[in-house]
Amino acid sequence: MRAGSVKDGSMSTAPTATTAAMEMRRAPATEKAIAPAPKVLFATLMKDLRLEWRSKDAINSMVFFALLVVVVFSFSFDPTGDDARRIAGGLIWVAFLFAAVVALGQTWAREIRNQVLDAYRVSTAPANDLFLAKALGNFLFVTVLEVVMTPLFVVFYNLRVIGPAYLLPVIAVLGTWALVVNGTFFAAISLRTRSREVMLPLILFPISIPALLGMVEATKIVLTGESSAKFWIVLLAVYDLVFTTVCLTLFETVLDAE
Amino acid sequence: MNPIPFLYAAYIVTWVIHGVFILTLITRYRKADRELRDFQKK
Amino acid sequence: MTPTAAAVPQAAEPVPAVVLTGLTKQFGRFAALRNVSAEFAEGKLYVILGENGAGKSTMLRAIAGLLRPTNGKVSVFGAQYGGLDSGRWILGQLGYMAHPSLLYDEMSAMENLIYSARLYGIDDEARCSDAIRLVGLDPALNRPVGQYSQGMRQRTSLARALLHDPRLLLLDEPFSNVDVTSARGMVQLLSRMRDAGKTIFVVTHQARLLAQAADEFVWIHSGNIGSRVTTLDLELVQ
Amino acid sequence: MKTPVLIAIAVVVALLAFGLYQGLVVAPTEQTMGDVQRIFYYHVPSAWTCFILFFINFVASIWYLFTRTSKSDAIAVTTAEVGVVFWSVVIITGPLWARPVWGIWWTWDARLTSTLVLGLIYVSYLILRRFSTGGQTPVLAAALAVFGFADVPFVYLSIWYFRTQHPQPVIGGGGSLHPAMWHALLYNWLAFSAFAALLCWFRYQLERKQRDVEETLALESLLEGSPR
């Protein structure tokens, strides 16, 4: 492949054929000016994942951070036997929350560093696709952290699940989405405030308390097998539904708050 | 433990909180008023 | 989605490309634009001049729909922002290039353009390589944009703005610290685009480059249009 | 101060005095808890007033999002601030009541805990308003207010169910109240609502005055044509 040899001043002598070719293609573009929804979402998500995979520094540092959180938690609380199961639910989710908040803080880091949000806003792409792509990206990112952290918790607290273990992934998915959807939205809000990093958890935590309560209680119930976690799982599902809708209705207003 | 002081404490605390808030309203209002008058004079 | 008749009145004589009526923009205490009213015909190359803070970029961003005017209206090709679909229709008609190059430094020019094309719903990668060749770069170059020279970055950014073949081009400081050859090449490309019927606005401090090519020079002074001349008085330009 | 304002202040003070009289004297002493139960006549009306104020904030925020009038934003910030003041009263009188009766400062009583969480949301709303930069503050705050209000049912539902799992003493007993107690409660609520309205009126004037200052500065820079 040719080395990046750029023919300087080649533009002025650019063969008229290329410009003519460019000109001739005028007609088809204007019809498709408005982007069909899923393509933009998918393109944005893939772009983020590709850049993430290419640099990998964010994911590595975050995974190491997650490990640290687990180890620190394991030192500060050293329950044995039945106790472990009762409070493990709370510990695991607080650890996940801690890692998630740090990851969520980076949601818009690349867009801000490259100052490309204007490029998105000036295009015909709908704002909600950008939001959903970012939220899904965060969801995958946080899920990777959770997958890394969970076995460690099981080992450090030698947990054995008494209740229906298949419910745990359901709780994890619903709970993570509850944090991620609001977190991505509030990260966009805190972009425009003075102390960005502190603002995100500050507005995310109070609103997430019901969801946190749901995750912790559901996990504890499943671990100890005491009663049925159905109520909490339904609550988390409704919470996800309501707040995803609220995010999608208000995101454009916040993105364009110039 | 005699509970009555807690009753008076609760009522007093209520008015302390409202009193402090009213004070902040007054000081903020005076500050804004002074700022406005400075500009009109200039 | 073709624009509905209501959104775009098909007036008999050519619709002006951009009409500003009473455009004002307040940033807290600072009035960036003060009641600007002006009309700009289609198919012309306008150069926007004025010292820093006069409101050049703010005006361009208002035309690009990137900021909500404190009051007044912006209409592009007869359609107005704020309407249900008219805002989105306008965005399909305009290309915007700003001082930060609006590109991802970690991606190559081609990757940046392919992503940008997706935003406009265009999958045809041939268009991306055409656009890159048009600005005199090599589509096969896969070095990330972060390692490009400033000239190459601005040209890639111009290619990104041209990609969906907009009728209106809004360029904010396209030539800032760009090598002379690249700048001259860009000027020739812009004048060819103008001849092909596009309307172009260029906010710049290097107006000398466009002394011959531009149709009109618009001086902006403290938030409003000072004067509009067709020939550039070279002494005035720093 | 204009006379109608003075009259309003007099009326509110009278109402509050009457409410105090009802709460401390007229209402009978509760058998089990004794006179300390009279905290109820300040604790509960403050909570109800606080909820009304937060609801008005929600309506004003929705109104702002549609109309972007600065009047609706001023009402939103006014009701949020006064609401948080009443909230702090509820959160402090709660433990003052729990300590003598149950010997613990915080009983995790369902209603009190939900009010605590609800208040935290509006405290974060006020902090967001203080931290966000000029022009965009109202839009960001209005968006957060919608989130906050959408969270209210979840807060109450989750904490109510959480409490049924681990029953704890319930503040205020609920259940049948002696009619005179009801009167004292309603009089106090009326008095506190009037007081809240008065506070909101003053806070609203402050907000308008602060916006006048903003406008004169902006206008001044408009005329001066001050280049940056």
PDB file of C-alpha atoms in Angstrom, chain C residues 13-187:
ATOM      1  CA  GLU C  13     -38.114  33.699  -7.975  1.00  0.00           C
ATOM      2  CA  PRO C  14     -35.087  31.772  -6.492  1.00  0.00           C
ATOM      3  CA  VAL C  15     -35.476  31.322  -2.737  1.00  0.00           C
ATOM      4  CA  PRO C  16     -32.597  33.021  -0.861  1.00  0.00           C
ATOM      5  CA  ALA C  17     -30.261  30.451   0.661  1.00  0.00           C
ATOM      6  CA  VAL C  18     -30.227  31.999   4.138  1.00  0.00           C
ATOM      7  CA  VAL C  19     -32.534  34.657   5.664  1.00  0.00           C
ATOM      8  CA  LEU C  20     -31.823  36.072   9.141  1.00  0.00           C
ATOM      9  CA  THR C  21     -34.567  38.162  10.754  1.00  0.00           C
ATOM     10  CA  GLY C  22     -33.879  39.975  14.026  1.00  0.00           C
ATOM     11  CA  LEU C  23     -31.392  37.281  15.070  1.00  0.00           C
ATOM     12  CA  THR C  24     -30.179  37.887  18.661  1.00  0.00           C
ATOM     13  CA  LYS C  25     -28.102  35.589  20.881  1.00  0.00           C
ATOM     14  CA  GLN C  26     -27.366  36.287  24.531  1.00  0.00           C
ATOM     15  CA  PHE C  27     -24.742  34.259  26.443  1.00  0.00           C
ATOM     16  CA  GLY C  28     -25.647  35.244  30.017  1.00  0.00           C
ATOM     17  CA  ARG C  29     -24.489  38.829  30.126  1.00  0.00           C
ATOM     18  CA  PHE C  30     -22.699  38.976  26.789  1.00  0.00           C
ATOM     19  CA  ALA C  31     -24.743  39.765  23.673  1.00  0.00           C
ATOM     20  CA  ALA C  32     -23.014  37.807  20.907  1.00  0.00           C
ATOM     21  CA  LEU C  33     -25.551  38.684  18.181  1.00  0.00           C
ATOM     22  CA  ARG C  34     -27.664  41.844  18.253  1.00  0.00           C
ATOM     23  CA  ASN C  35     -30.789  41.834  16.081  1.00  0.00           C
ATOM     24  CA  VAL C  36     -29.103  40.717  12.834  1.00  0.00           C
ATOM     25  CA  SER C  37     -31.320  40.837   9.740  1.00  0.00           C
ATOM     26  CA  ALA C  38     -29.902  39.875   6.351  1.00  0.00           C
ATOM     27  CA  GLU C  39     -30.545  37.849   3.218  1.00  0.00           C
ATOM     28  CA  PHE C  40     -28.004  35.718   1.364  1.00  0.00           C
ATOM     29  CA  ALA C  41     -28.698  34.532  -2.187  1.00  0.00           C
ATOM     30  CA  GLU C  42     -27.937  30.956  -3.269  1.00  0.00           C
ATOM     31  CA  GLY C  43     -24.856  29.965  -5.300  1.00  0.00           C
ATOM     32  CA  LYS C  44     -22.539  32.619  -3.826  1.00  0.00           C
ATOM     33  CA  LEU C  45     -19.305  32.457  -1.781  1.00  0.00           C
ATOM     34  CA  TYR C  46     -19.552  34.770   1.240  1.00  0.00           C
ATOM     35  CA  VAL C  47     -16.549  35.607   3.429  1.00  0.00           C
ATOM     36  CA  ILE C  48     -17.391  36.621   7.007  1.00  0.00           C
ATOM     37  CA  LEU C  49     -14.840  38.995   8.541  1.00  0.00           C
ATOM     38  CA  GLY C  50     -14.505  40.790  11.875  1.00  0.00           C
ATOM     39  CA  GLU C  51     -12.323  40.799  14.964  1.00  0.00           C
ATOM     40  CA  ASN C  52     -12.542  38.150  17.677  1.00  0.00           C
ATOM     41  CA  GLY C  53     -15.781  38.122  19.650  1.00  0.00           C
ATOM     42  CA  ALA C  54     -17.638  40.123  16.991  1.00  0.00           C
ATOM     43  CA  GLY C  55     -20.070  37.193  16.610  1.00  0.00           C
ATOM     44  CA  LYS C  56     -18.846  35.547  13.389  1.00  0.00           C
ATOM     45  CA  SER C  57     -18.817  31.996  14.708  1.00  0.00           C
ATOM     46  CA  THR C  58     -22.044  32.511  16.634  1.00  0.00           C
ATOM     47  CA  MET C  59     -23.804  33.588  13.455  1.00  0.00           C
ATOM     48  CA  LEU C  60     -22.473  30.590  11.573  1.00  0.00           C
ATOM     49  CA  ARG C  61     -23.559  28.229  14.376  1.00  0.00           C
ATOM     50  CA  ALA C  62     -27.020  29.825  14.369  1.00  0.00           C
ATOM     51  CA  ILE C  63     -27.339  29.160  10.617  1.00  0.00           C
ATOM     52  CA  ALA C  64     -26.126  25.573  11.224  1.00  0.00           C
ATOM     53  CA  GLY C  65     -28.886  25.114  13.815  1.00  0.00           C
ATOM     54  CA  LEU C  66     -26.344  24.439  16.566  1.00  0.00           C
ATOM     55  CA  LEU C  67     -27.680  27.123  18.893  1.00  0.00           C
ATOM     56  CA  ARG C  68     -31.158  28.340  19.761  1.00  0.00           C
ATOM     57  CA  PRO C  69     -31.409  32.118  19.148  1.00  0.00           C
ATOM     58  CA  THR C  70     -32.479  34.197  22.158  1.00  0.00           C
ATOM     59  CA  ASN C  71     -34.937  35.693  19.663  1.00  0.00           C
ATOM     60  CA  GLY C  72     -35.309  36.228  15.929  1.00  0.00           C
ATOM     61  CA  LYS C  73     -35.489  33.588  13.175  1.00  0.00           C
ATOM     62  CA  VAL C  74     -33.136  31.712  10.865  1.00  0.00           C
ATOM     63  CA  SER C  75     -34.522  30.271   7.648  1.00  0.00           C
ATOM     64  CA  VAL C  76     -32.520  28.165   5.197  1.00  0.00           C
ATOM     65  CA  PHE C  77     -33.839  27.561   1.652  1.00  0.00           C
ATOM     66  CA  GLY C  78     -37.215  28.762   2.863  1.00  0.00           C
ATOM     67  CA  ALA C  79     -37.497  26.284   5.735  1.00  0.00           C
ATOM     68  CA  GLN C  80     -37.149  27.212   9.389  1.00  0.00           C
ATOM     69  CA  TYR C  81     -35.609  25.546  12.435  1.00  0.00           C
ATOM     70  CA  GLY C  82     -37.995  24.515  15.181  1.00  0.00           C
ATOM     71  CA  GLY C  83     -40.606  23.078  12.833  1.00  0.00           C
ATOM     72  CA  LEU C  84     -41.351  19.384  13.361  1.00  0.00           C
ATOM     73  CA  ASP C  85     -39.361  18.118  10.367  1.00  0.00           C
ATOM     74  CA  SER C  86     -38.129  21.304   8.737  1.00  0.00           C
ATOM     75  CA  GLY C  87     -35.161  21.504  11.162  1.00  0.00           C
ATOM     76  CA  ARG C  88     -34.022  18.001  10.229  1.00  0.00           C
ATOM     77  CA  TRP C  89     -34.595  18.708   6.501  1.00  0.00           C
ATOM     78  CA  ILE C  90     -32.313  21.774   6.695  1.00  0.00           C
ATOM     79  CA  LEU C  91     -29.558  19.731   8.371  1.00  0.00           C
ATOM     80  CA  GLY C  92     -29.658  17.409   5.382  1.00  0.00           C
ATOM     81  CA  GLN C  93     -28.923  20.375   3.134  1.00  0.00           C
ATOM     82  CA  LEU C  94     -25.961  21.836   5.011  1.00  0.00           C
ATOM     83  CA  GLY C  95     -22.357  20.848   5.694  1.00  0.00           C
ATOM     84  CA  TYR C  96     -20.523  22.349   8.663  1.00  0.00           C
ATOM     85  CA  MET C  97     -16.806  22.549   9.379  1.00  0.00           C
ATOM     86  CA  ALA C  98     -15.498  24.051  12.562  1.00  0.00           C
ATOM     87  CA  HIS C  99     -12.154  24.937  14.120  1.00  0.00           C
ATOM     88  CA  PRO C 100     -11.997  21.735  16.142  1.00  0.00           C
ATOM     89  CA  SER C 101     -11.921  19.371  13.191  1.00  0.00           C
ATOM     90  CA  LEU C 102     -14.979  17.328  14.352  1.00  0.00           C
ATOM     91  CA  LEU C 103     -12.983  14.179  13.662  1.00  0.00           C
ATOM     92  CA  TYR C 104     -12.018  11.261  15.866  1.00  0.00           C
ATOM     93  CA  ASP C 105      -8.210  11.420  16.249  1.00  0.00           C
ATOM     94  CA  GLU C 106      -7.990   7.672  16.796  1.00  0.00           C
ATOM     95  CA  MET C 107      -9.607   6.878  13.435  1.00  0.00           C
ATOM     96  CA  SER C 108      -8.204   7.301   9.914  1.00  0.00           C
ATOM     97  CA  ALA C 109      -9.741   9.769   7.456  1.00  0.00           C
ATOM     98  CA  MET C 110     -11.596   6.984   5.670  1.00  0.00           C
ATOM     99  CA  GLU C 111     -13.029   5.559   8.907  1.00  0.00           C
ATOM    100  CA  ASN C 112     -14.096   9.043  10.027  1.00  0.00           C
ATOM    101  CA  LEU C 113     -15.883   9.655   6.744  1.00  0.00           C
ATOM    102  CA  ILE C 114     -17.527   6.241   6.654  1.00  0.00           C
ATOM    103  CA  TYR C 115     -18.934   6.882  10.139  1.00  0.00           C
ATOM    104  CA  SER C 116     -20.023  10.387   9.197  1.00  0.00           C
ATOM    105  CA  ALA C 117     -21.697   9.019   6.047  1.00  0.00           C
ATOM    106  CA  ARG C 118     -23.648   6.548   8.210  1.00  0.00           C
ATOM    107  CA  LEU C 119     -24.960   9.503  10.250  1.00  0.00           C
ATOM    108  CA  TYR C 120     -26.475  10.838   7.027  1.00  0.00           C
ATOM    109  CA  GLY C 121     -27.732   7.389   6.083  1.00  0.00           C
ATOM    110  CA  ILE C 122     -25.229   6.896   3.275  1.00  0.00           C
ATOM    111  CA  ASP C 123     -23.603   3.442   3.025  1.00  0.00           C
ATOM    112  CA  ASP C 124     -21.823   3.992  -0.276  1.00  0.00           C
ATOM    113  CA  GLU C 125     -18.100   3.946   0.675  1.00  0.00           C
ATOM    114  CA  ALA C 126     -17.137   5.006  -2.850  1.00  0.00           C
ATOM    115  CA  ARG C 127     -18.524   8.454  -1.989  1.00  0.00           C
ATOM    116  CA  CYS C 128     -16.133   8.604   0.979  1.00  0.00           C
ATOM    117  CA  SER C 129     -13.055   7.787  -1.063  1.00  0.00           C
ATOM    118  CA  ASP C 130     -14.232  10.273  -3.744  1.00  0.00           C
ATOM    119  CA  ALA C 131     -14.559  12.999  -1.119  1.00  0.00           C
ATOM    120  CA  ILE C 132     -11.085  12.245   0.243  1.00  0.00           C
ATOM    121  CA  ARG C 133      -9.554  12.307  -3.241  1.00  0.00           C
ATOM    122  CA  LEU C 134     -11.411  15.522  -3.948  1.00  0.00           C
ATOM    123  CA  VAL C 135      -9.578  17.274  -1.121  1.00  0.00           C
ATOM    124  CA  GLY C 136      -6.288  15.850  -2.382  1.00  0.00           C
ATOM    125  CA  LEU C 137      -5.713  13.085   0.186  1.00  0.00           C
ATOM    126  CA  ASP C 138      -5.178   9.383  -0.336  1.00  0.00           C
ATOM    127  CA  PRO C 139      -8.124   7.227   0.847  1.00  0.00           C
ATOM    128  CA  ALA C 140      -5.787   4.278   1.435  1.00  0.00           C
ATOM    129  CA  LEU C 141      -3.887   6.231   4.078  1.00  0.00           C
ATOM    130  CA  ASN C 142      -4.803   4.492   7.319  1.00  0.00           C
ATOM    131  CA  ARG C 143      -2.802   6.593   9.764  1.00  0.00           C
ATOM    132  CA  PRO C 144      -5.130   8.016  12.458  1.00  0.00           C
ATOM    133  CA  VAL C 145      -6.176  11.623  11.918  1.00  0.00           C
ATOM    134  CA  GLY C 146      -4.425  12.534  15.182  1.00  0.00           C
ATOM    135  CA  GLN C 147      -1.105  12.118  13.391  1.00  0.00           C
ATOM    136  CA  TYR C 148      -2.065  14.272  10.364  1.00  0.00           C
ATOM    137  CA  SER C 149      -0.624  17.715   9.713  1.00  0.00           C
ATOM    138  CA  GLN C 150      -3.012  20.591  10.355  1.00  0.00           C
ATOM    139  CA  GLY C 151      -3.453  21.047   6.597  1.00  0.00           C
ATOM    140  CA  MET C 152      -4.443  17.412   6.138  1.00  0.00           C
ATOM    141  CA  ARG C 153      -6.787  17.558   9.141  1.00  0.00           C
ATOM    142  CA  GLN C 154      -8.631  20.601   7.789  1.00  0.00           C
ATOM    143  CA  ARG C 155      -8.904  19.007   4.374  1.00  0.00           C
ATOM    144  CA  THR C 156     -10.308  15.809   5.884  1.00  0.00           C
ATOM    145  CA  SER C 157     -12.745  17.938   7.855  1.00  0.00           C
ATOM    146  CA  LEU C 158     -13.758  19.691   4.624  1.00  0.00           C
ATOM    147  CA  ALA C 159     -14.254  16.290   2.981  1.00  0.00           C
ATOM    148  CA  ARG C 160     -16.491  15.302   5.897  1.00  0.00           C
ATOM    149  CA  ALA C 161     -18.588  18.449   5.409  1.00  0.00           C
ATOM    150  CA  LEU C 162     -18.915  17.793   1.643  1.00  0.00           C
ATOM    151  CA  LEU C 163     -19.752  14.122   1.981  1.00  0.00           C
ATOM    152  CA  HIS C 164     -23.575  14.238   1.756  1.00  0.00           C
ATOM    153  CA  ASP C 165     -23.334  16.804  -1.063  1.00  0.00           C
ATOM    154  CA  PRO C 166     -24.959  19.706   0.802  1.00  0.00           C
ATOM    155  CA  ARG C 167     -26.351  22.788  -0.999  1.00  0.00           C
ATOM    156  CA  LEU C 168     -25.041  25.036   1.800  1.00  0.00           C
ATOM    157  CA  LEU C 169     -21.483  24.928   3.228  1.00  0.00           C
ATOM    158  CA  LEU C 170     -20.652  26.612   6.539  1.00  0.00           C
ATOM    159  CA  LEU C 171     -16.894  26.729   7.181  1.00  0.00           C
ATOM    160  CA  ASP C 172     -15.496  28.196  10.415  1.00  0.00           C
ATOM    161  CA  GLU C 173     -11.767  29.095  10.107  1.00  0.00           C
ATOM    162  CA  PRO C 174     -11.038  26.380   7.507  1.00  0.00           C
ATOM    163  CA  PHE C 175      -7.549  27.735   6.742  1.00  0.00           C
ATOM    164  CA  SER C 176      -6.299  28.413  10.303  1.00  0.00           C
ATOM    165  CA  ASN C 177      -2.580  27.345  10.438  1.00  0.00           C
ATOM    166  CA  VAL C 178      -2.949  25.383   7.202  1.00  0.00           C
ATOM    167  CA  ASP C 179       0.026  25.330   4.777  1.00  0.00           C
ATOM    168  CA  VAL C 180      -0.349  27.716   1.836  1.00  0.00           C
ATOM    169  CA  THR C 181      -0.568  24.998  -0.826  1.00  0.00           C
ATOM    170  CA  SER C 182      -3.370  23.171   0.986  1.00  0.00           C
ATOM    171  CA  ALA C 183      -5.186  26.459   1.567  1.00  0.00           C
ATOM    172  CA  ARG C 184      -4.902  27.487  -2.074  1.00  0.00           C
ATOM    173  CA  GLY C 185      -6.138  24.037  -3.129  1.00  0.00           C
ATOM    174  CA  MET C 186      -9.117  24.349  -0.787  1.00  0.00           C
ATOM    175  CA  VAL C 187      -9.957  27.799  -2.197  1.00  0.00           C
TER     176      VAL C 187
END
